[in-house]
Short mmCIF file of C-alpha atoms in Angstrom, two decimals:
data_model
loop_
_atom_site.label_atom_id
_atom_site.label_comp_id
_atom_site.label_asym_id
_atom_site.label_seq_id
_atom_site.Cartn_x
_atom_site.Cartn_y
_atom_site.Cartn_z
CA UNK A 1219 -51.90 106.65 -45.95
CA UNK A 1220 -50.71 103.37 -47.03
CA UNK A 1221 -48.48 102.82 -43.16
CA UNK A 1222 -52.09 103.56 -41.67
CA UNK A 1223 -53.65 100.97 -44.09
CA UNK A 1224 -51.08 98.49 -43.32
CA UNK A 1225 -51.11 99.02 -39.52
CA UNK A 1226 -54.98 98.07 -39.50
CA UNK A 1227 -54.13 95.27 -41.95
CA UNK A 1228 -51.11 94.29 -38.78
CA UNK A 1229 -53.96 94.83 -36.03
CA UNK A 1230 -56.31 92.14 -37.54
CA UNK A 1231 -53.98 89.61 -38.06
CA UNK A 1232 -52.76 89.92 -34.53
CA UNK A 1233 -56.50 89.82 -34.06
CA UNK A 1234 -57.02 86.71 -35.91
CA UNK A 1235 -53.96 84.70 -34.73
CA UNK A 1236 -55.56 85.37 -31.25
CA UNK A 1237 -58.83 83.75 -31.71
CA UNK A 1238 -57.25 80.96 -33.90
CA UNK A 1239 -54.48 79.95 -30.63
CA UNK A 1240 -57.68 79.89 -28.57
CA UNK A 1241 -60.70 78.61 -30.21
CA UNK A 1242 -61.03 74.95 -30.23
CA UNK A 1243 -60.03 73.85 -33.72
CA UNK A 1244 -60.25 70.39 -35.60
CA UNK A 1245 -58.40 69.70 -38.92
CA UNK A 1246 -57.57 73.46 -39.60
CA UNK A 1247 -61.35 74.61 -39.13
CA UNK A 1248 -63.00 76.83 -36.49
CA UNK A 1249 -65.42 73.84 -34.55
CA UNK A 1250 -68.54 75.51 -35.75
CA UNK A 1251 -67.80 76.33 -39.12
CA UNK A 1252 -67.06 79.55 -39.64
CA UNK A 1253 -64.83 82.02 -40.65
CA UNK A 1254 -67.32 84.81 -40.26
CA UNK A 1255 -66.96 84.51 -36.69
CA UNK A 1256 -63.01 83.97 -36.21
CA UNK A 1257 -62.59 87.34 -38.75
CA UNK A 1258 -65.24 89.17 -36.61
CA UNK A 1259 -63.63 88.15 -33.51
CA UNK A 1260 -60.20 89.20 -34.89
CA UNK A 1261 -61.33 92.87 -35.94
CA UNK A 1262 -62.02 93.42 -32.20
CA UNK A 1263 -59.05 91.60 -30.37
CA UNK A 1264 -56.76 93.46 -32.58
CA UNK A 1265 -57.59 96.88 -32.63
CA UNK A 1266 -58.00 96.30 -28.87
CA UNK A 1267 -54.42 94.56 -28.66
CA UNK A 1268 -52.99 97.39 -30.77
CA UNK A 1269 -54.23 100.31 -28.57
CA UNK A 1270 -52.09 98.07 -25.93
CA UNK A 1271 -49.30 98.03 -27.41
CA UNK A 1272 -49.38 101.62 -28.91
CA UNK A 1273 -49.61 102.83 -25.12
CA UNK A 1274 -47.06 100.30 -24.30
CA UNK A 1275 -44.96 102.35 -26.34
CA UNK A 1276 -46.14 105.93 -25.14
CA UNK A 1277 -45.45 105.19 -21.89
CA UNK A 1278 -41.97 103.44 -22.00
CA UNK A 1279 -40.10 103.84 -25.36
CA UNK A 1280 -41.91 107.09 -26.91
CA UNK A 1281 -38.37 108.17 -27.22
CA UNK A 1282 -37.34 105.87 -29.51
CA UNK A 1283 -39.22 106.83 -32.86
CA UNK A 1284 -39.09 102.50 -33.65
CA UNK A 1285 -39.44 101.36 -30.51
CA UNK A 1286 -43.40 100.74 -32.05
CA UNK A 1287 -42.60 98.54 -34.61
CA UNK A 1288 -40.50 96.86 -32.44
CA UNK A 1289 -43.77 95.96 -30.05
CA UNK A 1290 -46.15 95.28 -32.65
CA UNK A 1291 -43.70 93.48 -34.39
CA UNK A 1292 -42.62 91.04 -31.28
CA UNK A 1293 -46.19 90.26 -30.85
CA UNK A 1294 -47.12 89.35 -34.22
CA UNK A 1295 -43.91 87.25 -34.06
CA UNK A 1296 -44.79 85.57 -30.99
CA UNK A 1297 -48.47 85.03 -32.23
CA UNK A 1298 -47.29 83.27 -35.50
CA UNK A 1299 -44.85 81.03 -34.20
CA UNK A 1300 -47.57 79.47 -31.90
CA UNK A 1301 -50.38 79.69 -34.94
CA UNK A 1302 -47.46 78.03 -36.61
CA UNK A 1303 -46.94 75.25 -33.80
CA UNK A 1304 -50.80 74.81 -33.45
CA UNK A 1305 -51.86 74.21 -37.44
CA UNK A 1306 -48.85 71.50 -38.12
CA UNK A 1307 -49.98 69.50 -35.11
CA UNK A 1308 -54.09 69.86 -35.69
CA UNK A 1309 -55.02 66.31 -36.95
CA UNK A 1310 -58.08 64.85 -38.47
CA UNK A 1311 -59.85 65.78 -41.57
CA UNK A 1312 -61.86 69.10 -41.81
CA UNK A 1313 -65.11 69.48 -40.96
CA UNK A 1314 -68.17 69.04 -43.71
CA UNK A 1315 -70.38 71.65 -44.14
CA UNK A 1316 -74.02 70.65 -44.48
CA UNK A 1317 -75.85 70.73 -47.64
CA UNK A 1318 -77.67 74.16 -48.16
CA UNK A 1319 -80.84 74.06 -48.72
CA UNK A 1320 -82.82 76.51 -51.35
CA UNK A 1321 -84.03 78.62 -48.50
CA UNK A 1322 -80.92 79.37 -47.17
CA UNK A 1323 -79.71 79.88 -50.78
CA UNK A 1324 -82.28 82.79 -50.71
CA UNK A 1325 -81.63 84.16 -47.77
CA UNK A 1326 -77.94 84.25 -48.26
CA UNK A 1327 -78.77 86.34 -51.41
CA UNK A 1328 -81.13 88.51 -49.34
CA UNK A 1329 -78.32 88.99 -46.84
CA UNK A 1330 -75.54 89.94 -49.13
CA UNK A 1331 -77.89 92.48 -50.59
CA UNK A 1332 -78.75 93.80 -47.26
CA UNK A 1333 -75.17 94.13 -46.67
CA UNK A 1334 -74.30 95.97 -50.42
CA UNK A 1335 -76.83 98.75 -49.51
CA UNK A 1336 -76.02 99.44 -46.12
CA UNK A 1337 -72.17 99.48 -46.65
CA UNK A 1338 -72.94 102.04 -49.82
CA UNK A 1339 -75.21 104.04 -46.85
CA UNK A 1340 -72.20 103.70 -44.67
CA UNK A 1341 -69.92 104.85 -46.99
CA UNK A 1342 -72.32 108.27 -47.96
CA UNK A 1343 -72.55 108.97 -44.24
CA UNK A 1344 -68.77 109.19 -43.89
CA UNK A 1345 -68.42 111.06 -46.82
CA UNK A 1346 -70.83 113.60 -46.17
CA UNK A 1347 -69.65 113.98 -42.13
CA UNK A 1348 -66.04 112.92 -42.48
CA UNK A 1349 -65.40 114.61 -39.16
CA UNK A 1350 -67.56 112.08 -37.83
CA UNK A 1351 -70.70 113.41 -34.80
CA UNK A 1352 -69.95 115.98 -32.15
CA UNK A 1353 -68.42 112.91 -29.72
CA UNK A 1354 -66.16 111.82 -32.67
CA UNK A 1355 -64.54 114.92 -32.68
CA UNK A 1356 -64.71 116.47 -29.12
CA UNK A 1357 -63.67 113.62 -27.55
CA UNK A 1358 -62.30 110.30 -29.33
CA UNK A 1359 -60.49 112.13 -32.32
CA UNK A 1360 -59.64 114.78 -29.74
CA UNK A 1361 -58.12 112.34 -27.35
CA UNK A 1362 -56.27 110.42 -31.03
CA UNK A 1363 -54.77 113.47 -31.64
CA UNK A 1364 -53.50 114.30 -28.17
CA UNK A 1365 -51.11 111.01 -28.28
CA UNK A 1366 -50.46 111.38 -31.82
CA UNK A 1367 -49.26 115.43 -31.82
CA UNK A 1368 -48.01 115.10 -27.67
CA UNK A 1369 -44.77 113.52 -27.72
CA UNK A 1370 -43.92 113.85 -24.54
CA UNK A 1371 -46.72 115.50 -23.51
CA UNK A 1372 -49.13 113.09 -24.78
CA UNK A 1373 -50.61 112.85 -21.09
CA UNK A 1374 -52.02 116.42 -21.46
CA UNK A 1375 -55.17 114.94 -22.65
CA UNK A 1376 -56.34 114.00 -19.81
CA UNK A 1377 -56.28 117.76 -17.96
CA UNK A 1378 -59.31 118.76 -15.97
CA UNK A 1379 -59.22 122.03 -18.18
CA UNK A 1380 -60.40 119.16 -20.65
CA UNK A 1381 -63.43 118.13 -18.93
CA UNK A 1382 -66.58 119.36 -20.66
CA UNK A 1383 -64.76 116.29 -23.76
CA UNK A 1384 -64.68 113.19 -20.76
CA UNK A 1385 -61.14 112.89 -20.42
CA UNK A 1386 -61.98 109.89 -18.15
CA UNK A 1387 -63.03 107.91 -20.45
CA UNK A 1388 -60.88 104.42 -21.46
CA UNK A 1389 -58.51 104.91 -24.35
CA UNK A 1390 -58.95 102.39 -26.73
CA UNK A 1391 -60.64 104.02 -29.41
CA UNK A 1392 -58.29 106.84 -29.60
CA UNK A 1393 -54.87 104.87 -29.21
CA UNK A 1394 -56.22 102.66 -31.86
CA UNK A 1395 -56.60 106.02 -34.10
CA UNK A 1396 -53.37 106.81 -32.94
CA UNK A 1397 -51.51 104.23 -33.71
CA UNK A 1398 -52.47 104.01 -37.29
CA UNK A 1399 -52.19 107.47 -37.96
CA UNK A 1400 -48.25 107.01 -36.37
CA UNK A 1401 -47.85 104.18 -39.01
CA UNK A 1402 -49.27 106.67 -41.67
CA UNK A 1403 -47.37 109.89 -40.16
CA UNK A 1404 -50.38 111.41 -41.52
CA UNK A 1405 -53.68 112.78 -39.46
CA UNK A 1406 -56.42 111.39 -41.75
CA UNK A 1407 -59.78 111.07 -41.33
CA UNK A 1408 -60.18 107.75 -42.88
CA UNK A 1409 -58.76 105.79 -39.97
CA UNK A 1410 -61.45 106.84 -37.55
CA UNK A 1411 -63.86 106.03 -40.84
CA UNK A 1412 -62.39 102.56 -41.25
CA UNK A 1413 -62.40 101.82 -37.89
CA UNK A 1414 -65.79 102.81 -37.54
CA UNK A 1415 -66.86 100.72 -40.88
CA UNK A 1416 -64.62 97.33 -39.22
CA UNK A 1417 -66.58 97.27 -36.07
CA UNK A 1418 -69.89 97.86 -37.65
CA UNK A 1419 -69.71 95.37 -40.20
CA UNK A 1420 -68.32 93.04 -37.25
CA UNK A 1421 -70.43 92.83 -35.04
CA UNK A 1422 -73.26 91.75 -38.17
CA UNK A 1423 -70.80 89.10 -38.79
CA UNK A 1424 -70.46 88.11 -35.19
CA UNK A 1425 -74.58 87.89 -35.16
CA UNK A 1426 -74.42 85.72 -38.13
CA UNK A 1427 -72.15 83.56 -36.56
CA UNK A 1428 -73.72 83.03 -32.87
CA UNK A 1429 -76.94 82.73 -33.84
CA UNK A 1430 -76.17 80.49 -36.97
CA UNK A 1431 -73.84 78.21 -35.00
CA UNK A 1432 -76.40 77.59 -32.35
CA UNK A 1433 -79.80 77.62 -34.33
CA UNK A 1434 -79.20 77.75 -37.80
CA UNK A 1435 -77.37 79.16 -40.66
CA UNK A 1436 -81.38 80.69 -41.60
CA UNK A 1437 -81.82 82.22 -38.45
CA UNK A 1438 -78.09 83.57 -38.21
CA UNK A 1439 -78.92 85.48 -41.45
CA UNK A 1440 -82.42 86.91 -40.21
CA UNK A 1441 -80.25 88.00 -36.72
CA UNK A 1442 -77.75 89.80 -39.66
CA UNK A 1443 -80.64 91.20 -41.25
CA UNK A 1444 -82.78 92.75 -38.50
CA UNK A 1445 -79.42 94.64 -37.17
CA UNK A 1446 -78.73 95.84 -40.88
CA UNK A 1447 -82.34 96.86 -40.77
CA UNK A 1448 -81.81 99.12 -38.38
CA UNK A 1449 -80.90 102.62 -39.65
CA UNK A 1450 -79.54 103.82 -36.60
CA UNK A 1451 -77.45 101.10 -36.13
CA UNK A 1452 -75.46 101.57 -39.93
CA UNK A 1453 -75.96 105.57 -39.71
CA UNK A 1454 -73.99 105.55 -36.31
CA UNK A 1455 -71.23 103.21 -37.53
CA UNK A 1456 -70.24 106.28 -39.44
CA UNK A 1457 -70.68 108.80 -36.82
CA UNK A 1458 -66.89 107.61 -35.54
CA UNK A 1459 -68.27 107.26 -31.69
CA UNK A 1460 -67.51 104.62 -29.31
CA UNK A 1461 -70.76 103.23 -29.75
CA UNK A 1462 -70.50 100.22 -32.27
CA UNK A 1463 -66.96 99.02 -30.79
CA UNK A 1464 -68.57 98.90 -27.14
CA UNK A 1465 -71.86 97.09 -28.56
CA UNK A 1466 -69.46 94.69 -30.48
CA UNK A 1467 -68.01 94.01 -27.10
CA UNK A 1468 -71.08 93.52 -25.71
CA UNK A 1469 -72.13 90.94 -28.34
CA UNK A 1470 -69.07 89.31 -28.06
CA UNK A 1471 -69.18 88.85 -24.46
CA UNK A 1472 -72.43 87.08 -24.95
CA UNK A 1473 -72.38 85.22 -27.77
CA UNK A 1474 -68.79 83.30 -26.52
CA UNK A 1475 -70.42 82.72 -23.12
CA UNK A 1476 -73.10 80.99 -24.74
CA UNK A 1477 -70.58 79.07 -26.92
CA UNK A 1478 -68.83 78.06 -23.73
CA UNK A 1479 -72.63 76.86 -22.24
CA UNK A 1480 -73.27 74.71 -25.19
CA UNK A 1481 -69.00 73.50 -25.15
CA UNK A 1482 -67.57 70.19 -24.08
CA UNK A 1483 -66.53 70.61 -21.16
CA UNK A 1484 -62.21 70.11 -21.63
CA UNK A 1485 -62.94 73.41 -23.99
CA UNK A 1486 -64.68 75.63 -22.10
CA UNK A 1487 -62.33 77.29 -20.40
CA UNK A 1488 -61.70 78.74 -24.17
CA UNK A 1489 -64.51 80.16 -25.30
CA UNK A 1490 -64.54 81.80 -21.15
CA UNK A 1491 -61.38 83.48 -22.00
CA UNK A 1492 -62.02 84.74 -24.58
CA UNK A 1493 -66.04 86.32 -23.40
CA UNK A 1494 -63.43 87.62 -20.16
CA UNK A 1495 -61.34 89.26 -22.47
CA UNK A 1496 -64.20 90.96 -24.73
CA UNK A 1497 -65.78 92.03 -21.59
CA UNK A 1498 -62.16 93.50 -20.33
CA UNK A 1499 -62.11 95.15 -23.89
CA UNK A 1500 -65.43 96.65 -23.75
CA UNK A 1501 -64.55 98.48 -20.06
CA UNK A 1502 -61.38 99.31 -21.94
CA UNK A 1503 -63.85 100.69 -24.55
CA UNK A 1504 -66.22 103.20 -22.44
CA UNK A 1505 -67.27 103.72 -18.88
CA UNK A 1506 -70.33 102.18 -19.73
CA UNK A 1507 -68.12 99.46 -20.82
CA UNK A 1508 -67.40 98.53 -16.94
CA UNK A 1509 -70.86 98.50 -15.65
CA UNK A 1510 -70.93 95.47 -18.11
CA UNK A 1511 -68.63 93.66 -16.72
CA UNK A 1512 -69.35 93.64 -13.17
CA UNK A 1513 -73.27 92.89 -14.87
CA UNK A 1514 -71.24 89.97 -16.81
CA UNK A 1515 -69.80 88.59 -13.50
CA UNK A 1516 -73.05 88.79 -11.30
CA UNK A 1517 -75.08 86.92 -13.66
CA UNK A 1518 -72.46 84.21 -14.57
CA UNK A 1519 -71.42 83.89 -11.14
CA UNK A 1520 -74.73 83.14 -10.67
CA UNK A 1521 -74.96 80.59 -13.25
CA UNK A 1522 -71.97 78.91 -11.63
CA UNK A 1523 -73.74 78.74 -8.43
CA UNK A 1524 -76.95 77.42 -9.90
CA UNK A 1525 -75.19 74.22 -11.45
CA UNK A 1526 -73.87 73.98 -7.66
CA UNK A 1527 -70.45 72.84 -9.29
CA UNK A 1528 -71.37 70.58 -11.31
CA UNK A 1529 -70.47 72.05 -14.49
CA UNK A 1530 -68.03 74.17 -13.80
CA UNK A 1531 -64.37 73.23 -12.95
CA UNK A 1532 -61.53 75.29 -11.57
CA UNK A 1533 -60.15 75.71 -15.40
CA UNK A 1534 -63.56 77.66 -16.14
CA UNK A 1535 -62.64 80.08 -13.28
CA UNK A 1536 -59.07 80.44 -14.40
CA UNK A 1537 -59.82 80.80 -18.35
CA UNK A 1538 -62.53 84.34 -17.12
CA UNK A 1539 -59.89 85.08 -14.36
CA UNK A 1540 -56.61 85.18 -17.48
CA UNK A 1541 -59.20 86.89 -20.19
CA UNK A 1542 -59.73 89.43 -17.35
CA UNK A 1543 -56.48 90.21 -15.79
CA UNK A 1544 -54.81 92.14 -18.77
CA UNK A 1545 -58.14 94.68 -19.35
CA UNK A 1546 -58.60 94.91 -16.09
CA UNK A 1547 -54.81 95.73 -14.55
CA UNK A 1548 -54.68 98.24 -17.82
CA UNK A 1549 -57.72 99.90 -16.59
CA UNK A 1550 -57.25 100.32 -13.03
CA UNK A 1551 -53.92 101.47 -13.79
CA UNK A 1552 -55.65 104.34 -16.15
CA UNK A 1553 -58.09 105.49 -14.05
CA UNK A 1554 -55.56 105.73 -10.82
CA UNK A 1555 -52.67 107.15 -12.57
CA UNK A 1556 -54.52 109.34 -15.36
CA UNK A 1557 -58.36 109.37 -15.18
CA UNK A 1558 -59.62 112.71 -13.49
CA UNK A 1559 -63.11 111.88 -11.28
CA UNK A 1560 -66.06 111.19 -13.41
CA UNK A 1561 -68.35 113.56 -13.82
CA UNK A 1562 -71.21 112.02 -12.59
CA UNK A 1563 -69.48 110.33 -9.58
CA UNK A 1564 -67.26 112.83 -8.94
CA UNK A 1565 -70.45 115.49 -8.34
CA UNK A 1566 -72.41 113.64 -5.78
CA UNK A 1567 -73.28 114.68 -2.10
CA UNK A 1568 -75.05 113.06 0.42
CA UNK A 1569 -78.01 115.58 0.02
CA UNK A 1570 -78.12 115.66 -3.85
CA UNK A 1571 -77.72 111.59 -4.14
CA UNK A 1572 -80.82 111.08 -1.42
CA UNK A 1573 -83.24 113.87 -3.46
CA UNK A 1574 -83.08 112.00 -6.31
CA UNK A 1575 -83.56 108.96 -6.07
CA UNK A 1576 -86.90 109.86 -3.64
CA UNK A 1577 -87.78 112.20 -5.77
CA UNK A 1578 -91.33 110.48 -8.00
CA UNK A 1579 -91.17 112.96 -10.80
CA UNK A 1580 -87.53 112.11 -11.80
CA UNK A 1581 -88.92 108.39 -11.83
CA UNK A 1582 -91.28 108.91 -14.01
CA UNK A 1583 -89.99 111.25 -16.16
CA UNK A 1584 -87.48 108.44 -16.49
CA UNK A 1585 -89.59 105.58 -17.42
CA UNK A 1586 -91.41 108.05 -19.59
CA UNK A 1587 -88.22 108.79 -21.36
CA UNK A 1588 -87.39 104.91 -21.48
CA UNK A 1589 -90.57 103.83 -22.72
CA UNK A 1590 -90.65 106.25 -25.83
CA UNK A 1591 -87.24 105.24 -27.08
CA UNK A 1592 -88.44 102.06 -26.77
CA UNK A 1593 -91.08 102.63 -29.13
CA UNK A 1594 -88.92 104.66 -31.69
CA UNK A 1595 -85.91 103.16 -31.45
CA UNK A 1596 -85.31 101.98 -34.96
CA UNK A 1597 -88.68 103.24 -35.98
CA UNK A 1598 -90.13 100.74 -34.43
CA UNK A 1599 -87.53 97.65 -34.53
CA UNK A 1600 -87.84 97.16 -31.16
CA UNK A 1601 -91.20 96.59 -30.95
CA UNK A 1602 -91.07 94.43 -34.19
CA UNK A 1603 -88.78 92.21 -32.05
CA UNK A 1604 -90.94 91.60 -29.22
CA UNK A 1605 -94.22 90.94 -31.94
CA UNK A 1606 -91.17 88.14 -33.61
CA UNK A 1607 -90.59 86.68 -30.44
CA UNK A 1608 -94.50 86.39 -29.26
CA UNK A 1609 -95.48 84.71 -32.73
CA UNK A 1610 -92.34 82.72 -33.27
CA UNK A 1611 -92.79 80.72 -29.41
CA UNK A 1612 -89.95 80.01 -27.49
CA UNK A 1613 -87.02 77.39 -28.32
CA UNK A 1614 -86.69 75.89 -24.38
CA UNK A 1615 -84.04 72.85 -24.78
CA UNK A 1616 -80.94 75.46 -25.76
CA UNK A 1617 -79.10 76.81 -22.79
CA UNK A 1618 -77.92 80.98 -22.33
CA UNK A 1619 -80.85 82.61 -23.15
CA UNK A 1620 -81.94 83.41 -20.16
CA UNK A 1621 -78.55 84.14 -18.52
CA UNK A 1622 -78.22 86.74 -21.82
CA UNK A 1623 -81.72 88.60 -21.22
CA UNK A 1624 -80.83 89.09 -17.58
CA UNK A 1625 -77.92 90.43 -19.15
CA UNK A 1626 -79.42 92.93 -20.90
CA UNK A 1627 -82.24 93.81 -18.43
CA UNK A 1628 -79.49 94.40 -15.57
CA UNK A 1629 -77.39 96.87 -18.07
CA UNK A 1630 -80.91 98.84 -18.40
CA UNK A 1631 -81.45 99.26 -15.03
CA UNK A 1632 -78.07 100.17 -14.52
CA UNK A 1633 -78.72 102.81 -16.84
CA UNK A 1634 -81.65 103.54 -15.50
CA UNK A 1635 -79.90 104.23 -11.90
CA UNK A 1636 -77.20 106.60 -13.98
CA UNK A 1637 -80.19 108.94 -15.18
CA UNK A 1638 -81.81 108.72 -11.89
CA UNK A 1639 -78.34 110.26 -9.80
CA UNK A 1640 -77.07 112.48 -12.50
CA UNK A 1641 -76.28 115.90 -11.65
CA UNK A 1642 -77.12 117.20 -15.37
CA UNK A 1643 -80.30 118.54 -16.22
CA UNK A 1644 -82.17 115.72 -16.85
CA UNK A 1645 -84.24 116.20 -19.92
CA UNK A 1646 -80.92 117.51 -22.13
CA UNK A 1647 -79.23 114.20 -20.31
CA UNK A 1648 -81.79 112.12 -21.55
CA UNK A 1649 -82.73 113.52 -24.99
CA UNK A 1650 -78.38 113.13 -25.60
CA UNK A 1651 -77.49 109.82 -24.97
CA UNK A 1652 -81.00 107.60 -24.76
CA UNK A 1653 -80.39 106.50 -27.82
CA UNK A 1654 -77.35 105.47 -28.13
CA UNK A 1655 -77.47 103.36 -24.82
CA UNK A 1656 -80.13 101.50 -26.24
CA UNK A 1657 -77.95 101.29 -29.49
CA UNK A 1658 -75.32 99.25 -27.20
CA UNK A 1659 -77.60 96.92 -25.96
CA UNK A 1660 -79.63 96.40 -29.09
CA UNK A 1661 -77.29 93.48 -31.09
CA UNK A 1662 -77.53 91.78 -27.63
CA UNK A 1663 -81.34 92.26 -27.71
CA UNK A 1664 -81.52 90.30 -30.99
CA UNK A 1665 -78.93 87.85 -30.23
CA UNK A 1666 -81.05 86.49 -27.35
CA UNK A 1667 -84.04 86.76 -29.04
CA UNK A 1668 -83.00 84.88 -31.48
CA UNK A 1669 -81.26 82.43 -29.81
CA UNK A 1670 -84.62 82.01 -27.87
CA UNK A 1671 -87.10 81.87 -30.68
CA UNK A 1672 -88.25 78.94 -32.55
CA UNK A 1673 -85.88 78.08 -36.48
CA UNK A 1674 -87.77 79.98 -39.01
CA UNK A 1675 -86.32 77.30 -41.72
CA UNK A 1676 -89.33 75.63 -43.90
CA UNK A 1677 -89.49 71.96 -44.96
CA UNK A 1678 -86.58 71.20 -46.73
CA UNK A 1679 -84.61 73.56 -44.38
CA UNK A 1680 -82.90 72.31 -41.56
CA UNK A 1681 -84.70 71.88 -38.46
CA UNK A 1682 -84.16 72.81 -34.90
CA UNK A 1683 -83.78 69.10 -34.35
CA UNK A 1684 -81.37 68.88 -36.62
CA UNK A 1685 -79.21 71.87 -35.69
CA UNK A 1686 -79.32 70.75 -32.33
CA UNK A 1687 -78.42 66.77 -32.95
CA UNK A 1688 -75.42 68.36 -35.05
CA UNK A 1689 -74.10 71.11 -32.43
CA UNK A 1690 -74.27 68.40 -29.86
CA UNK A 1691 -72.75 65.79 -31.79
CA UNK A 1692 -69.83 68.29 -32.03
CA UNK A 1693 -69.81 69.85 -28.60
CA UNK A 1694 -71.43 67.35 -26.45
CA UNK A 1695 -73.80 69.13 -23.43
CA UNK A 1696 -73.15 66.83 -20.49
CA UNK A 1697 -75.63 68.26 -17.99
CA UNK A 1698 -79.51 69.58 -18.25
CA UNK A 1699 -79.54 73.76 -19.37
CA UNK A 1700 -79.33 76.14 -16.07
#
């Protein structure tokens, strides 16, 4: 118990040296503030890196009983020494936080309350299904257990005999698992727990963060608190599925893009590497996972050719291209080499392809399907965003929220396109996994909304003039928004 413990504990400081080589940094401190986002950040980039590396292993040394340690130790190594190199030559004194006003007193009270009652609401969830939902166990924690139990026969997970559990799917999840349960040398259920609670409890921080550093600590917190006041967002952070690491990647993606929008432009290339390499991590997540990215790519790309060049310099396209490349070659290589066909690809004909998608009722039993979970989802969060956006106005001068809602409206018709071609009954495909599709898009939802909505902060808060005058006195904008 205590080697799994301590290989989580190794996977987030990998995770955290990562984002502190890359981020821009000024007299030892993240350049906007805040260690909420650079610990965020790090619970993703290492339990990401350490599913690398615990493959790395699988595949070449599995022979050699230390031949993990070895890897995980050589990067940690590698990452401190240039940590090391970068903190003793950062100069100039550390940034000054602002002065808090009382309303952000209160509503950092209001958020750490928020976040005491839905961590004791995670923690009753996991107790009570410690097995985690039926995904958890029939196909992540299946797929764990295959490369922790295989040995040399670790690559037996991915049999077609195995293909009711979707042994196509992208292995991070489960060589994460794997890996600390190998530390461990014990199969316990509280890995796939903790794992679950880290990415939750992330990707709140990582809303906190985006929003805060780009319209206010006040409206970071309300961001925080709409996604903890979501009970189907903290009930299926315990469920163990690959749900809240893939919408954490999806948040990520976003909010560093619009980091890199609102960035000077010598540091941009930073923040792009790093939104590359979430969005390689989230196709390295779940299928779904790559529809993002190429989603990602189209609207940036078309961002790029908006400004017509005048933003964007060849170091921009090299940061996405080096975030990409390591994701990318890891997943190719998985789905040429291991991946059976995916189901829903893999069963398509001419004939079946062309009768659905001309065929009206599966349209609008569709958009039927859509528009309920719209209403529902959250009991009703959803719609409470929209009414938030329509009273609050819209904030026009900051750049990325448009790029982000085209974002998410792309991903839903992408989804949309999945449901119209599958060869599974419909209704059962629909009634299964609705939910939880909208559950990967949501954080992104309320990032962009608000990032798009007017500050909420009352006189004697700080204003939107005031948040902008500051981030732009620290990350100059050289060129009107696209």
């Amino acid at each position: 118990m205590i080697g799994s413990l301590l290989a989580l504990l190794l996977a987030l400081v990998n995770g955290w040296l990562v984002t502190y080589l890359v981020l821009p940094f000024e007299g030892g401190h993240s350049r906007g503030g805040a260690r909420t986002g650079t610990i965020s950040l790090a619970v993703g980039f290492g339990l990401a890196q350490s599913s690398l590396t615990y493959l790395l292993w699988l595949a070449v040394l599995q022979p050699w009983r230390h031949g993990l340690l070895l890897v995980d130790g050589t990067c940690f190594l590698l990452l401190g020494m240039l940590a090391w190199r970068k903190r003793s030559s950062a100069g100039g004194p550390p940034m000054q936080p602002h002065p808090r006003s009382l309303w952000e007193r209160l509503s950092e009270i209001l958020f750490a309350g928020a976040v005491f009652v839905s961590m004791l609401g995670f923690g009753v969830n996991a107790i009570h299904n410690p097995h985690g939902g039926w995904d958890a166990w029939a196909i992540w924690n299946l797929r764990a257990r295959f490369l922790f139990r295989g040995e040399a026969h670790w690559t037996d997970a991915f049999s077609e005999t195995l293909a009711w559990s979707h042994p196509d799917y992208p292995l991070l999840l489960p060589a994460a698992i794997a890996r600390a349960w190998h530390y461990g040398a014990l199969e316990t259920q509280l890995v796939p727990a903790l794992i679950g609670f880290m990415f939750t409890f992330a990707t709140v921080g990582l809303m906190v963060w985006g929003v805060g550093r780009l319209r206010g600590r006040s409206q970071g917190l309300l961001a925080g608190l709409v996604l903890l006041g979501t009970p189907f967002f903290v009930q299926h952070g315990a469920s163990q599925y690959a749900e809240p690491p893939l919408a954490f990647y999806f948040l990520a993606t976003l909010v560093l893009l619009t980091s890199a929008n609102a960035a000077a432009p010598s540091e941009r290339y930073r923040w792009l590497f790093l939104a590359a390499l979430a969005a390689g991590f989230g196709a390295w997540t779940k299928n779904e996972g790559g529809l993002f990215l190429l989603v990602m790519l189209l609207v940036q790309g078309a961002c790029w050719v908006r400004a017509k060049g005048r933003r964007w310099s060849r170091y921009d396209l090299a940061g996405m291209g080096a975030g990409l490349a390591g994701p990318a070659l890891l997943l190719l290589a998985f789905k040429k080499t291991l991946a059976p066909a995916n189901d829903v690809i893999g069963a398509q004909t001419a004939g079946t392809l062309a009768s659905h998608l001309l065929d009206p009722a599966r349209h609008a039993q569709i958009a039927a399907a859509f528009w309920e979970q719209f209403n529902r989802f959250g009991h009703g969060m959803a719609v409470g965003l929209v009414v938030f956006m329509l009273l609050a106005g819209r904030e026009r001068s900051l750049r990325g929220v448009r790029p982000t809602w085209a974002v998410v409206g792309l991903m839903l018709a992408g989804y949309y396109g999945v449901y119209l071609i599958t060869p599974w009954n419909l209704g059962w495909h629909l009634a299964t996994s609705l939910d939880r599709l909208f559950l990967q898009l949501w954080p992104c939802a309320v990032f962009a909304a608000m990032l798009g909505a007017r500050g909420i902060a009352p006189a004697g808060g700080e204003s939107d003039a005031a948040v902008r005058s500051r981030l732009e006195g620290l990350e100059p904008v050289q060129t009107k928004a696209t």
